[in-house]
Every structure is written in C-alpha cells, then in structure tokens.
Short mmCIF file of C-alpha atoms in Angstrom, two decimals:
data_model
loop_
_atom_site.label_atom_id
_atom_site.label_comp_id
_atom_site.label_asym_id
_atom_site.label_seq_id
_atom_site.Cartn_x
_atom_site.Cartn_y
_atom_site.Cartn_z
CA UNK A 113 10.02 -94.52 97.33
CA UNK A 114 9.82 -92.84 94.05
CA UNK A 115 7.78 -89.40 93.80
CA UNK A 116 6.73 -89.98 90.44
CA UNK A 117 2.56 -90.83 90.85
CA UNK A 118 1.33 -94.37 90.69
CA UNK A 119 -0.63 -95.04 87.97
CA UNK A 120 -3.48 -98.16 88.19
CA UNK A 121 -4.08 -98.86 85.00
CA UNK A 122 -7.11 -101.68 83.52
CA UNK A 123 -9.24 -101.91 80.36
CA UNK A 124 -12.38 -104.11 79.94
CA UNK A 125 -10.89 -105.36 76.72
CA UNK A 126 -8.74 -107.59 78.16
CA UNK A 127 -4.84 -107.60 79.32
CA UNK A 128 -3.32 -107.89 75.79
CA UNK A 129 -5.82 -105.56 73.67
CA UNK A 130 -3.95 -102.95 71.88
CA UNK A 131 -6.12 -100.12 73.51
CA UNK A 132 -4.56 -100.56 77.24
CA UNK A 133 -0.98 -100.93 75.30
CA UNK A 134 -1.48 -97.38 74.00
CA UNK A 135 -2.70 -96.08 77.61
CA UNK A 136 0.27 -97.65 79.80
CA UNK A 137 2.98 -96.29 76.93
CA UNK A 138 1.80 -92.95 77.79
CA UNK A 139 1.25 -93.60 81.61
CA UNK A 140 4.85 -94.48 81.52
CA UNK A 141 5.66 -91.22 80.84
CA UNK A 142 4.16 -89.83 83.48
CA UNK A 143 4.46 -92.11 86.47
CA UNK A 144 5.17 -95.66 87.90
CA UNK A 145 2.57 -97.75 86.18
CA UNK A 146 0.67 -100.90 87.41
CA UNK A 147 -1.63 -102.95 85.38
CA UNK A 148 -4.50 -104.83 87.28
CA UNK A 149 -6.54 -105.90 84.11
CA UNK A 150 -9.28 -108.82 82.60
CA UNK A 151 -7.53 -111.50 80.92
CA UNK A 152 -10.35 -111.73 78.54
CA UNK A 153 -12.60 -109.49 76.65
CA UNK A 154 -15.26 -108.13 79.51
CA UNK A 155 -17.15 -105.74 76.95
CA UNK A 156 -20.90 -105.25 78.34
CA UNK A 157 -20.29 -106.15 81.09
CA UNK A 158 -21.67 -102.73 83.05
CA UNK A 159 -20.88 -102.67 86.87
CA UNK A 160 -20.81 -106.30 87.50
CA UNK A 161 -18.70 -107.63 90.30
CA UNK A 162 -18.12 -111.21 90.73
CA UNK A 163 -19.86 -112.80 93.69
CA UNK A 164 -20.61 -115.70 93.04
CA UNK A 165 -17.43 -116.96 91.55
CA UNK A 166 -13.79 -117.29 92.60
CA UNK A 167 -11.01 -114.82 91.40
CA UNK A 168 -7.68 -115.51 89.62
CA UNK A 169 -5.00 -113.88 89.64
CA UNK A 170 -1.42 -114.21 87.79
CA UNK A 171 1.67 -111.87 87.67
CA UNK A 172 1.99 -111.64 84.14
CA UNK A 173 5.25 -110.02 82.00
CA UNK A 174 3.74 -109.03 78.63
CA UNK A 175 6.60 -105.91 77.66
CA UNK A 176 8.71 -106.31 80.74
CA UNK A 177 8.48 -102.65 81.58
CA UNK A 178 6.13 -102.87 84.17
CA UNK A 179 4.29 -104.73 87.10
CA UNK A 180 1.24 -106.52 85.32
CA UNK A 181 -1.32 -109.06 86.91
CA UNK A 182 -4.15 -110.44 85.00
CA UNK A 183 -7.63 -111.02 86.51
CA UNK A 184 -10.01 -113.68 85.88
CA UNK A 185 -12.71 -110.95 87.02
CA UNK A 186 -14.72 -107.92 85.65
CA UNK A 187 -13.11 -104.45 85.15
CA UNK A 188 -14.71 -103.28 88.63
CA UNK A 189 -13.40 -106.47 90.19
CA UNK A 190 -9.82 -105.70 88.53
CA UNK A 191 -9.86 -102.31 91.10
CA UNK A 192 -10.94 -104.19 94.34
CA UNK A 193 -8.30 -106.52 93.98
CA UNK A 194 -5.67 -103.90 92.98
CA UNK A 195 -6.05 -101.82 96.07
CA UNK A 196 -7.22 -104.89 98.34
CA UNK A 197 -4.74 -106.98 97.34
CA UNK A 198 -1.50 -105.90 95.21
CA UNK A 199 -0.92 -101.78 95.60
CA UNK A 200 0.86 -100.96 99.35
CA UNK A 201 -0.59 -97.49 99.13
CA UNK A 202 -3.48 -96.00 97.54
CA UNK A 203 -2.69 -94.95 93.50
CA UNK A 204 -2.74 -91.07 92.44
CA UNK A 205 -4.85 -91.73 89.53
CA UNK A 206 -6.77 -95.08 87.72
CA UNK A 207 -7.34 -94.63 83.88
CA UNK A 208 -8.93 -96.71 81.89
CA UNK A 209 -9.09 -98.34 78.51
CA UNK A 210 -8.45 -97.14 75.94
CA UNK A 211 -11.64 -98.56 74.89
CA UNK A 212 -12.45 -100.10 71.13
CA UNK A 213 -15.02 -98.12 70.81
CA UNK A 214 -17.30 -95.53 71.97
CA UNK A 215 -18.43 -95.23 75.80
CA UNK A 216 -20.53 -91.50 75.33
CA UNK A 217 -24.17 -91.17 76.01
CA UNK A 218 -25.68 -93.73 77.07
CA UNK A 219 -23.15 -96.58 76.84
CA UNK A 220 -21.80 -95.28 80.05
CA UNK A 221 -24.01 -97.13 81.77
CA UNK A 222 -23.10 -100.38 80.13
CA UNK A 223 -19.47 -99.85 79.93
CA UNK A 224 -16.85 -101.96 81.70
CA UNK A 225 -14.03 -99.22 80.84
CA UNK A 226 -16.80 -96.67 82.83
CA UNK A 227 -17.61 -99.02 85.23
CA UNK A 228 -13.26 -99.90 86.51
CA UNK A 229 -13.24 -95.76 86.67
CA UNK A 230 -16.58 -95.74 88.46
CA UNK A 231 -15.33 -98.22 91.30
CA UNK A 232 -12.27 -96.34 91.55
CA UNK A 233 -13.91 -92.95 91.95
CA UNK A 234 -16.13 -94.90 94.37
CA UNK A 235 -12.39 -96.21 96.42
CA UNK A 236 -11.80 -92.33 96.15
CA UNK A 237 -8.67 -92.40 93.47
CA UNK A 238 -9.34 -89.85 90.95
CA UNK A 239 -10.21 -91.56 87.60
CA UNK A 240 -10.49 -91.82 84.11
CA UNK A 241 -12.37 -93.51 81.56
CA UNK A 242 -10.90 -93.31 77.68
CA UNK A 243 -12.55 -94.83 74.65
CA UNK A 244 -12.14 -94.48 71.00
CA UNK A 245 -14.76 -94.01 68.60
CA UNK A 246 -13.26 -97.47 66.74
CA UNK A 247 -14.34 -101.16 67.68
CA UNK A 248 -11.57 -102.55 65.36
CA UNK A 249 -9.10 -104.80 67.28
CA UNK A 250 -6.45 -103.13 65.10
CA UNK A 251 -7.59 -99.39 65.62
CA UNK A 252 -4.77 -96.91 65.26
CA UNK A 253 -4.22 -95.26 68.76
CA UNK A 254 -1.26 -93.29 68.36
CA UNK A 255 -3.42 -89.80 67.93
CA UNK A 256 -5.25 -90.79 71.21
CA UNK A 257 -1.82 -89.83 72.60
CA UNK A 258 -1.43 -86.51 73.24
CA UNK A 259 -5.18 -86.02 74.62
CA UNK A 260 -4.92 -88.84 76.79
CA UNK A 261 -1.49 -86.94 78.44
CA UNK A 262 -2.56 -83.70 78.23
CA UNK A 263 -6.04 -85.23 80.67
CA UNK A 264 -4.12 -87.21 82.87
CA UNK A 265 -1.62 -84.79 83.83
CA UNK A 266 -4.77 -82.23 84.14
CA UNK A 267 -6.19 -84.56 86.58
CA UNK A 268 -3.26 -85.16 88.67
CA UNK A 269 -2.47 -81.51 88.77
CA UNK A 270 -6.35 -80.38 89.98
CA UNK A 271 -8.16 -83.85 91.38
CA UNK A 272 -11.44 -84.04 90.48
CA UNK A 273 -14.26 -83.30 93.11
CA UNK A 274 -15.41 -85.86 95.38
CA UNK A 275 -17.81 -88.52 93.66
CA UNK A 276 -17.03 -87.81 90.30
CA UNK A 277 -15.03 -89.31 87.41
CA UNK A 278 -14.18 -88.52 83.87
CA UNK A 279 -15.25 -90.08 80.67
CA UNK A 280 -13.66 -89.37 77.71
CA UNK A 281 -14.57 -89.99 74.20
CA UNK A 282 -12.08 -89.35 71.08
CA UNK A 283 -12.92 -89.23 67.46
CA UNK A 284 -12.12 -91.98 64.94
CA UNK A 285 -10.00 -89.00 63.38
CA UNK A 286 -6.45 -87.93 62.13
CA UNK A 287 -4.69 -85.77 64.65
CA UNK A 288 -4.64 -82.60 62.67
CA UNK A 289 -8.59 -82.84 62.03
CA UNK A 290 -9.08 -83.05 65.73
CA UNK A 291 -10.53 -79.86 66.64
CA UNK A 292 -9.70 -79.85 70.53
CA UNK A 293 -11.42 -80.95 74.21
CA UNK A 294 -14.74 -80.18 75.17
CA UNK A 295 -16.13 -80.55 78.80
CA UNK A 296 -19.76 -81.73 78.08
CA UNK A 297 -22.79 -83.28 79.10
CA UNK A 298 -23.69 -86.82 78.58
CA UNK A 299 -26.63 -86.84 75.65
CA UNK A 300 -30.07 -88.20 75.85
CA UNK A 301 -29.86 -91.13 73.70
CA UNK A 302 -30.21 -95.08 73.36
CA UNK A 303 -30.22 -98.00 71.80
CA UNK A 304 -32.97 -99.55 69.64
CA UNK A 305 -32.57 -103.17 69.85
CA UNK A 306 -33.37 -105.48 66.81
CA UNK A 307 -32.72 -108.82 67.77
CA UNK A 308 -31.13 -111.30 65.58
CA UNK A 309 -33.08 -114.71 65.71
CA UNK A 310 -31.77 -117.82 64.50
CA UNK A 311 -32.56 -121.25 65.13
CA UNK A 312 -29.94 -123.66 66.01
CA UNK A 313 -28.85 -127.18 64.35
CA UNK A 314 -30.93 -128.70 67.20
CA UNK A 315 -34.05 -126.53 66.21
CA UNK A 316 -34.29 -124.38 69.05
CA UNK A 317 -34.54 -120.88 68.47
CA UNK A 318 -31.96 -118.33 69.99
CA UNK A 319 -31.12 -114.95 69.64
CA UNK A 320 -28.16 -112.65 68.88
CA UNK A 321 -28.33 -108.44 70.20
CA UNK A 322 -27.90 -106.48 67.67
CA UNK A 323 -29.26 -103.05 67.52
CA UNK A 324 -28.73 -99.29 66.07
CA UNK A 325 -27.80 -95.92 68.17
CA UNK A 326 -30.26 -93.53 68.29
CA UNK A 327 -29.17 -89.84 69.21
CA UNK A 328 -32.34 -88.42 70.27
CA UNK A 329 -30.39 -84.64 72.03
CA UNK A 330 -28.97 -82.19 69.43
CA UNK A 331 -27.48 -80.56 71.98
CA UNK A 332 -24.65 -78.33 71.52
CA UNK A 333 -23.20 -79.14 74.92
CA UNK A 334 -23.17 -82.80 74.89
CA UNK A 335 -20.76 -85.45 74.26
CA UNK A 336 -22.32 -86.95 70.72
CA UNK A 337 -22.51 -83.48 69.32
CA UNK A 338 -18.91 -82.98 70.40
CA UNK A 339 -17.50 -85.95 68.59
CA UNK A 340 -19.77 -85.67 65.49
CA UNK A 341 -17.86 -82.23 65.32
CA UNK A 342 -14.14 -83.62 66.08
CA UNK A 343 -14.13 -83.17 69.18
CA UNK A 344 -12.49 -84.91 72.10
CA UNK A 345 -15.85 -85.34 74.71
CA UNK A 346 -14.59 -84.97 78.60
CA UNK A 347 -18.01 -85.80 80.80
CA UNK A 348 -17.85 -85.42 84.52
CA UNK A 349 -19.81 -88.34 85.58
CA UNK A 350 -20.91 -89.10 89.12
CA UNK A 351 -21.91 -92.33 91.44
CA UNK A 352 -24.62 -90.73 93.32
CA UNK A 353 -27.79 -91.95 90.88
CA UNK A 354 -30.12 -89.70 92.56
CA UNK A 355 -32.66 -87.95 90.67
CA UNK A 356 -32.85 -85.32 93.18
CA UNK A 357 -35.25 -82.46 91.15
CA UNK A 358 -37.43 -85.49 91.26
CA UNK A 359 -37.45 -85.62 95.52
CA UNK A 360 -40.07 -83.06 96.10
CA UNK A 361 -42.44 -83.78 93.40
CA UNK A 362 -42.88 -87.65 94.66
CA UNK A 363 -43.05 -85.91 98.42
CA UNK A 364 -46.82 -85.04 96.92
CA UNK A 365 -47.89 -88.86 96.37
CA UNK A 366 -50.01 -90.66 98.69
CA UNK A 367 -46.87 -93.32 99.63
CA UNK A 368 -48.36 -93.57 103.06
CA UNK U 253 -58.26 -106.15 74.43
CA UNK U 254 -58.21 -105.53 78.40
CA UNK U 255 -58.14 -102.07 79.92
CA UNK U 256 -56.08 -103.18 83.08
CA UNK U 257 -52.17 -101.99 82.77
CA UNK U 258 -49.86 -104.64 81.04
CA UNK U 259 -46.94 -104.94 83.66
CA UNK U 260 -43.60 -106.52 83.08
CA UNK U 261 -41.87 -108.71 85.45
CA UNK U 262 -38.73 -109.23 85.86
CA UNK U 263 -35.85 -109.70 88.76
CA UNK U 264 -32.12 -110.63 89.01
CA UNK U 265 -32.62 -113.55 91.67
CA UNK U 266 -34.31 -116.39 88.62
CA UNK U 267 -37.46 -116.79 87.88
CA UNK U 268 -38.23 -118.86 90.75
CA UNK U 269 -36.91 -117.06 93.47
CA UNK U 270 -39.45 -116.63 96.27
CA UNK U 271 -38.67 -112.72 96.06
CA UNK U 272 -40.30 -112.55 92.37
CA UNK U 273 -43.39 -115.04 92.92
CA UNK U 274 -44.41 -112.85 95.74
CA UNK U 275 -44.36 -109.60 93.33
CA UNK U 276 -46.09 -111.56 90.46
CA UNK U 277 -49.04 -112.53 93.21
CA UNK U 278 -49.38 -108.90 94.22
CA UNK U 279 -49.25 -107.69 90.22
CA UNK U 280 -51.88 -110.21 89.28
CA UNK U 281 -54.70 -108.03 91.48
CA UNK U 282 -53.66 -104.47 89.62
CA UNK U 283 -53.20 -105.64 85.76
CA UNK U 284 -52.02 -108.29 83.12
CA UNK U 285 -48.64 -109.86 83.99
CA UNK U 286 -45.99 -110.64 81.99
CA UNK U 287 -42.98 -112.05 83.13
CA UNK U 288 -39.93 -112.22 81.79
CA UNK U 289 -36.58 -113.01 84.05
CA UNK U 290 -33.43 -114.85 84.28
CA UNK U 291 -32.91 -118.58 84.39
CA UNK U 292 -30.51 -118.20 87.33
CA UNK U 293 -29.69 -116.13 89.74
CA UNK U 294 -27.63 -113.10 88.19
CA UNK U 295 -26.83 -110.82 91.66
CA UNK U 296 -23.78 -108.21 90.68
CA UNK U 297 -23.91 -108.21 87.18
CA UNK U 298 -24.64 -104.47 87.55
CA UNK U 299 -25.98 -103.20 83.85
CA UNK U 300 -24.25 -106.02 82.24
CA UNK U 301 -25.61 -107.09 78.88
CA UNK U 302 -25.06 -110.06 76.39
CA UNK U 303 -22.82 -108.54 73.41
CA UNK U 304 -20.58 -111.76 72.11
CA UNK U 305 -23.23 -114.90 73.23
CA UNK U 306 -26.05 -115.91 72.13
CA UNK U 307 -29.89 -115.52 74.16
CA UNK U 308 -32.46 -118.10 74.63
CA UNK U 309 -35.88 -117.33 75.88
CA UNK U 310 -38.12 -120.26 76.78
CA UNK U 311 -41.96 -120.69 77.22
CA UNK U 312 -42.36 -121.44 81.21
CA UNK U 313 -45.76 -121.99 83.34
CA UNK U 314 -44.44 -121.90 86.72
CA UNK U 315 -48.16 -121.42 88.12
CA UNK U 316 -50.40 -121.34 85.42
CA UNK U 317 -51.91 -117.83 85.74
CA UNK U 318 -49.33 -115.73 83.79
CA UNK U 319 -47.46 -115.49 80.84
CA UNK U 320 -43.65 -116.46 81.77
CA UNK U 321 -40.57 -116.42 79.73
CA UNK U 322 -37.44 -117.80 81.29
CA UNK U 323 -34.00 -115.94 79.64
CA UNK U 324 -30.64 -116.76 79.39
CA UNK U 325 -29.11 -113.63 79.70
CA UNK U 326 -29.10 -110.78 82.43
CA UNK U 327 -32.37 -108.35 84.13
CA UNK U 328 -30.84 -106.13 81.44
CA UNK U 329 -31.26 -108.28 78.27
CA UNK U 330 -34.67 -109.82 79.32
CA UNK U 331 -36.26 -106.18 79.02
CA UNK U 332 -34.63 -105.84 75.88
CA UNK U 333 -36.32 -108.77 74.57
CA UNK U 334 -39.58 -108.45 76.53
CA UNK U 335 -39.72 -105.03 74.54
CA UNK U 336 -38.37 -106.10 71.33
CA UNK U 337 -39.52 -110.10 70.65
CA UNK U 338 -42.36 -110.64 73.40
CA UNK U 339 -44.87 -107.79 73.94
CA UNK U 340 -46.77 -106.21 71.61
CA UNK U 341 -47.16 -102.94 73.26
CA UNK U 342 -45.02 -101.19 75.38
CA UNK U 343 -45.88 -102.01 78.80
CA UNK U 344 -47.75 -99.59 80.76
CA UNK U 345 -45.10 -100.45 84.45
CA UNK U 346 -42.05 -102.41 84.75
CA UNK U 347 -41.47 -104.15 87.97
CA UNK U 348 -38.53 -105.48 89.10
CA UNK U 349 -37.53 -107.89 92.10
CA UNK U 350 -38.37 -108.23 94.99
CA UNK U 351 -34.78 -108.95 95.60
CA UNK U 352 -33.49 -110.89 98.13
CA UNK U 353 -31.30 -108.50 99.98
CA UNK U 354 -30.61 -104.64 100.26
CA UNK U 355 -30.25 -102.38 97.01
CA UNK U 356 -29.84 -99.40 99.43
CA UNK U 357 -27.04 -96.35 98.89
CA UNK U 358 -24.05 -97.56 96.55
CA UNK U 359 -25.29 -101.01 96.28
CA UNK U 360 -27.90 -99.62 93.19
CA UNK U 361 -24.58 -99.69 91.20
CA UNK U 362 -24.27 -103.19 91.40
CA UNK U 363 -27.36 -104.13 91.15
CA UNK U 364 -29.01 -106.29 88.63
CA UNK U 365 -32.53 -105.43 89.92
CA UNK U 366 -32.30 -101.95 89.58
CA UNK U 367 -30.17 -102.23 86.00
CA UNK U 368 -33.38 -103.96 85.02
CA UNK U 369 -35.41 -101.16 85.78
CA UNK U 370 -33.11 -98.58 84.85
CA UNK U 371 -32.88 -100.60 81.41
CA UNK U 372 -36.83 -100.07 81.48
CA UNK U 373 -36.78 -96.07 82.03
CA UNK U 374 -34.49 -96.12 79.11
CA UNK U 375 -37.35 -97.35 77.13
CA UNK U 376 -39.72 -94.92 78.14
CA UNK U 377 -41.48 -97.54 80.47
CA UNK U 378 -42.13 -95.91 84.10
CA UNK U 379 -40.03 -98.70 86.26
CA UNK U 380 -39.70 -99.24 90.18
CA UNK U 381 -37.03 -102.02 91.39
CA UNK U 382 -37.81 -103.30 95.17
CA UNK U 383 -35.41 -105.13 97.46
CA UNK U 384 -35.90 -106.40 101.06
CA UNK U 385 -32.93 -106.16 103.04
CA UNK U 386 -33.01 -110.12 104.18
CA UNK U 387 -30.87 -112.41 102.02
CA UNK U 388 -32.67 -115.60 102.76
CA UNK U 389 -33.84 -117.21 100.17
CA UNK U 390 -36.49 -118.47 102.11
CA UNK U 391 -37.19 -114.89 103.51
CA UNK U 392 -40.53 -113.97 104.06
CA UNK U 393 -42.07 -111.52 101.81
CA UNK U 394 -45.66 -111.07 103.06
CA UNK U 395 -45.02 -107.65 105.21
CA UNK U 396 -43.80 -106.13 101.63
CA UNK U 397 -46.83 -106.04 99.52
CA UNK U 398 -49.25 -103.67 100.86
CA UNK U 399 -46.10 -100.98 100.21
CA UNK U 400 -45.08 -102.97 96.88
CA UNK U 401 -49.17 -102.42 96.08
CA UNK U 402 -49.59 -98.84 97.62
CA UNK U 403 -45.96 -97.52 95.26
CA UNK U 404 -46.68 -99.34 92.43
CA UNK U 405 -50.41 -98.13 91.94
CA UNK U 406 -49.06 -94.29 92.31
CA UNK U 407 -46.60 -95.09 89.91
CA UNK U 408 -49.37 -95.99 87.33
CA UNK U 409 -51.63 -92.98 88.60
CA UNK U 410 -48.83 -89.99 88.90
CA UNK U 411 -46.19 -91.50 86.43
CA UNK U 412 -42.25 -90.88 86.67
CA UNK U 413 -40.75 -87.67 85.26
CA UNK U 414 -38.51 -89.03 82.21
CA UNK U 415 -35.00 -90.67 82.94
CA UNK U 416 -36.16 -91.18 86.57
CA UNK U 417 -37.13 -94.69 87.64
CA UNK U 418 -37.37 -95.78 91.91
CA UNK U 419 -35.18 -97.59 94.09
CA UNK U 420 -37.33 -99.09 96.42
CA UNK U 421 -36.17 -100.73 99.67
CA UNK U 422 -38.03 -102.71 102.48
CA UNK U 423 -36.76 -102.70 106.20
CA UNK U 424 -36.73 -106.53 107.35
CA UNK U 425 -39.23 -106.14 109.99
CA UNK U 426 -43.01 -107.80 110.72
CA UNK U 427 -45.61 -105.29 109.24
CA UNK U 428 -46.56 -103.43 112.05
CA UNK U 429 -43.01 -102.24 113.33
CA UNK U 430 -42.49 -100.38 109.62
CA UNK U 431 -43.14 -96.87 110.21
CA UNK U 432 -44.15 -95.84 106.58
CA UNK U 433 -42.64 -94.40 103.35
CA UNK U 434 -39.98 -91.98 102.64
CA UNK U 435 -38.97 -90.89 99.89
CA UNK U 436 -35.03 -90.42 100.02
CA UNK U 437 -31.55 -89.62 98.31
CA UNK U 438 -28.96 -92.28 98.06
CA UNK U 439 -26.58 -92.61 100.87
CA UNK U 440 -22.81 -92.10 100.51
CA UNK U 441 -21.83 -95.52 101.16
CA UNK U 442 -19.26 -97.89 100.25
CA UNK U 443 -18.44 -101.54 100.77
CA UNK U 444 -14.98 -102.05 102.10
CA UNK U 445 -13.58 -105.45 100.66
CA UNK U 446 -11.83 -107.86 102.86
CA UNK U 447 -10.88 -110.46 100.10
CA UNK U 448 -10.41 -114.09 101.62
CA UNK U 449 -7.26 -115.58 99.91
CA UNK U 450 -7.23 -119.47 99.32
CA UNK U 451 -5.11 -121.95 97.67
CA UNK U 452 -6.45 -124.56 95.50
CA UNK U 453 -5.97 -128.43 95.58
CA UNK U 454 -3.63 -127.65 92.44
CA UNK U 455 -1.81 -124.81 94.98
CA UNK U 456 -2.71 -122.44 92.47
CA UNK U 457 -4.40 -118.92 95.26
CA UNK U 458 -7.44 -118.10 94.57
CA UNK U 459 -9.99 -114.89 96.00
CA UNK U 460 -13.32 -115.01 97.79
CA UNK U 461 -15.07 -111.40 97.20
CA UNK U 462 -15.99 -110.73 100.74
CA UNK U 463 -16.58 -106.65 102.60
CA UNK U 464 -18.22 -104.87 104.95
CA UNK U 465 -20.84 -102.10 104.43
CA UNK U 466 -19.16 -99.01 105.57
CA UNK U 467 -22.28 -95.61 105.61
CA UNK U 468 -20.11 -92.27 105.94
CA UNK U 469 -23.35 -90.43 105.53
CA UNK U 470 -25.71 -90.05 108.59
CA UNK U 471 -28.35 -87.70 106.65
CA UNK U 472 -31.51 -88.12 107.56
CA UNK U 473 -32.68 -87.75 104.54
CA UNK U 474 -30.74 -90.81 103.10
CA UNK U 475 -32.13 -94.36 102.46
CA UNK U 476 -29.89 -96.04 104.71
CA UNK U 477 -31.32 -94.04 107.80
CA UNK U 478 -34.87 -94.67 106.53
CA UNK U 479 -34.57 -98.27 106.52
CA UNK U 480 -32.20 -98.13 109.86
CA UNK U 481 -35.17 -96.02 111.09
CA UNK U 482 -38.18 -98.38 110.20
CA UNK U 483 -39.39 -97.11 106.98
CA UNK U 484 -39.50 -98.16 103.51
CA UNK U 485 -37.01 -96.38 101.63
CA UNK U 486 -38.19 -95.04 98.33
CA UNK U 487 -35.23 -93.37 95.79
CA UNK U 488 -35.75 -91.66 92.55
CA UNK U 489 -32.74 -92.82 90.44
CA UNK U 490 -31.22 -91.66 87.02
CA UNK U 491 -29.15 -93.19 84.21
CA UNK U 492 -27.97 -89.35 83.08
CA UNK U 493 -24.88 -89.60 84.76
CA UNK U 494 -23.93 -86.23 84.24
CA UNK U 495 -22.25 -84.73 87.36
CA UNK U 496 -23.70 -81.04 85.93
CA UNK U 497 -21.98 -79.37 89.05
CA UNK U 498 -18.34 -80.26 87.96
CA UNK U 499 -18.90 -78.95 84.49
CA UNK U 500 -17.79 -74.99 85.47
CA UNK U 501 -14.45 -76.08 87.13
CA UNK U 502 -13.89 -78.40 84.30
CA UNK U 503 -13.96 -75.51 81.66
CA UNK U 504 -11.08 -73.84 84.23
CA UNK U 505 -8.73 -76.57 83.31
CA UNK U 506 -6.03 -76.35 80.14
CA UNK U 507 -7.49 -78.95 78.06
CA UNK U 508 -6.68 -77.55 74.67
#
C-alpha cells in the first residue's frame, strides 16, 4: 500500500474537458489519483442523483497515467459509485473540476462541480470544489496551478470541520496579477432570467435560458468582491440548509 | 383586479401527480392559483436547471378551475418561467409539492420540491415545499391539508425573513394520530448506497441506485424525530451556504 493520499477526482464537465486534465496533473503530484467522472457535459445540473435511470460505467485510459472510469451519471452520482463501487478504502480528499466557469455566489447552488464536493463532504471525505472564472472550452489553466496545490495540500494537512466543504473561485487572470487567497463569504446575489423565445419549424413556441448576473452584496468579505479584485475566493460551504436564526422567530406563529 | 394572494404552484412529481392536485384544491379556498409544473416526474434532480436544451411550456386544463402550464424542464426552470414569461406580478406565495415521499434531513439536497421553492426565495417570493413521507402514488393526501392550510396562511400573514424558505414534512399517519407542528433543524442524516449491479442482455453491467436511510442524529429538536414522533415537521431552510463558523480557522491556514 502506498502512503501517498488517494485522490478522487470528478468534474461536471465531462471526463475529457480540459478543466479536470489541469486538476489530475496537479493531483498527481501530490498523491495516487483516481478519476470517477461524467462522460458528458453535466453543467446545471445542481444536486441531482439519478433514480430513475440505470448507471454506466467503463474503465477508460485517456493519458495512461492513471485509473479512470467514466460515468453515465451526474457529478453527485460519479461519488456514490466511486466509494460504493470502485475505491477499497475511503479517499483522503475529492476535488473537483476545474470548472469552465464561475461557481461563487449563488451558482453554488446550481453547480454540479459544488454539488460532486457536496456529496463527498456528505460521505465524510474532505472536499473541494475549483472553478475558473472562464466558460471557454479552451481556457488556459496552467495559472490555476499553483492555487489549486497550495489548497489541496492545505486541506490534507488540516481537514476541514465536519459538514463542510470548500469552494473555490479563481480569476480569469495572469498569474502575476493574481493578488492572493481570500477565505470569504458566499455573496447575496442572483440571476435575472430573460428568456429566449423562439418558435420552431413546426410553429410551436419554445424557449432558450438565458439571463444576466446580478451582484446585489458589495461586501468586502465575499467571494464576488474577492474575484472582482484578483482574488482567489475560498468559501467554506456547508450541507446543513438550516436557517437556524430563523428557528425561534417561527416558534411565535400560530402552527398549531 | 382581485385582492386574494396570487399563489404559484408547482411540484417535482408532474403535473398530475395526486400529491399536487390535492395542494391546488386546498390553494383554490385561500387565493388565485397558478400552476406551473413539470410534464413528468423529475424526483432527484436536486437544483438542476436547463442550460444547453431548449423549454416548452404548454397551455393545460387538467380541471378547469385554474390556470395550468405544463413545462418541460425541472421545479427549478418552471419558476423561472412562471416569474419571467407567465405572471404578471410577482406572486404573493410559492407552493411547492405535496411530494410523494419524505424531504426530511439530507434528503432537501436532493430534492426537486424544495429546489423549487428554494428557486422561489431566490426571487424574493416567500416559498414553503411540503412532502408526505408515503411514496405511493396513490397515497392519500386528505390528513395533510388542514396543516398544508394552517402553514401556508401564516406564511402569507407573518412572511419569511429573506433567504429563508420552509421544508415542510407530513408524518404518514390518519389525522387524528398527528400530534401537531414543530418547527425543527435538519437532521444529520445520510443515505448509505447499496448499488445493485446487473448485466445487460448485451453483457454490458449496469447499476441500480439503491440505499438505506442511515439518522446519526437523535436530537429532539430535529425533523426526523418530529415526524418519528407524530408531528409535522416544519424547517426553515437557506440557499446562503456559507458555513460562517469555519471562516476563523480558515484565515489560520497558509493560503498565500
């Protein structure tokens, strides 16, 4: 048995996407790495699981340098079957991604990338979620590099606490106009939707999401403000939804 | 124009699941209903939404006493376009369910009900999800809507503190064995997946998602002893998933 850690790696971009190429180069610096990952594009896809369905999955050799299986699933159901089904012990870290494109504020929430880290976290593995502020297929990754080691090795030297996982955002940036890390909170923002409509060749109308990013928190401490200001965003994010400041006030209705 | 509330509709189950006809019929007596749900059953999509396919959205009359809109996409994406392309003011409540099975403790994660109503608190709408923990479709819903009545009208009256919508569960039992409301945190709970391995006719395996619930968390103040106990289960939930507590010992750390 080697003492180096193993590494679970997955993306919600799919198997072959250049971000998760970037992410197991540096993983294989670090530890034995193996990739449990969609084997198509999964973007949006939030916290779905497949139940409904049946799962695939293939031993795949895309570099030769490490154990890879593709998934027919979502990210979340990439980590089930990883620790159900391929791993014979329990990784030392999951990470993520790297995503094309941003998962801070809000887009946590519908984030595949967040959503593989969030089940892990959830299977106990300390995890990490890594996106970059650039949806191009063809997005230059190598200054992702040294952040994304620097993080890892962080979280394998300290764990993280119990229920919570790490997203991190980089900047679309050169490596010498990256400023450093901040640890942040996730900003109050959304999405205003402005729907597309078309009508197709058989005359029925349909509709395509679209839709512009509102930051509505100018917040010095949160993620957006971090990576307006070339930053690299780290947000502790946790599983447990509860609103719990809002437990005694509803304690006052009349629920009974 | 009518004074009563304008309440939105919508569930993860389809439009015609038994589960969402019984909340329309209790919505009807408190305000103008507007539905607008799935055209098939979308359970475990989690906050999934439609990025790279297109959306239809089709006149229905189910009933003939509200307005109906079937969708092709997820809970998620019909409250997107119920905001965006249907209503013309911003609903006054956003229902969502009742869903045909528990949305108790970790289960809110994966939950297409409660992404539907979470998806509705990011739009400002005050938003309750409710599930009844029988996954029949033929389950009987009649014991749930005095509580889906009594929650929902102190919703409209007391309204929800921003970025916190309610996880609402009902215990399957007959009316007079539920003990009342309580209003609860989420339960540290996780499902513990048993996948059931089969080959194909083409010999090709293949994986059935199966588990069992596993609760670590016997608080008393959780959701999954209020329903275990008798009562309906009522959960403030929020989509800042900002674990605050973990920010101090992040800032300990050698990021930079």
């Amino acid at each position: 048995m080697s003492k180096r850690p193993l590494i679970l790696v997955t993306n919600d971009d799919g198997i072959t996407a250049p971000g998760i190429r970037a992410l197991i180069s540096v993983m294989n610096t670090i530890g034995d790495v193996v990739v449990v990952a969609p084997d198509s594009p999964q973007s949006g896809m939030g916290h779905a699981i497949t139940v409904n369905a049946t799962l695939y999955l293939e031993k795949v050799d895309i570099d030769g340098k490490q154990l890879e299986y593709s998934c027919s699933g979502t990210p979340a159901d990439c980590i089930k079957l990883a620790v159900r089904e391929i791993l014979e012990r329990k990784p030392d870290i999951c990470v993520s991604g790297i995503n094309h494109g941003s998962n801070s504020s809000i887009n946590v929430i519908y984030s595949g990338t967040m959503s593989a880290a969030l089940e892990a976290g959830i299977e106990g593995i300390p995890a990490i979620g890594f996106s970059l502020l650039d949806y191009n297929w063809n997005a230059n990754f190598e200054h992702c590099k040294p952040f994304v080691e620097t993080i890892t090795k962080q979280v394998l030297e300290h764990g993280l606490s119990d229920g919570v996982v790490l997203n991190v955002n980089l900047p679309n940036l050169e490596k010498d106009k990256i400023k450093g890390v901040k640890v942040c909170r996730q900003a109050k923002a959304n999405w205003v939707e402005e729907f597309d409509k078309r009508t197709n060749p058989m005359g029925r109308d349909y509709y395509w999401l679209a839709g512009k990013f509102v930051n509505m928190d100018n917040g010095e401490d949160t993620d957006e403000w971090a990576l307006a200001n070339g930053y690299v965003s780290v947000v502790p994010v946790q599983f447990d939804l509860t609103a719990h400041h809002a437990i005694q006030k509803l304690n006052t209705w009349k629920l009974n």
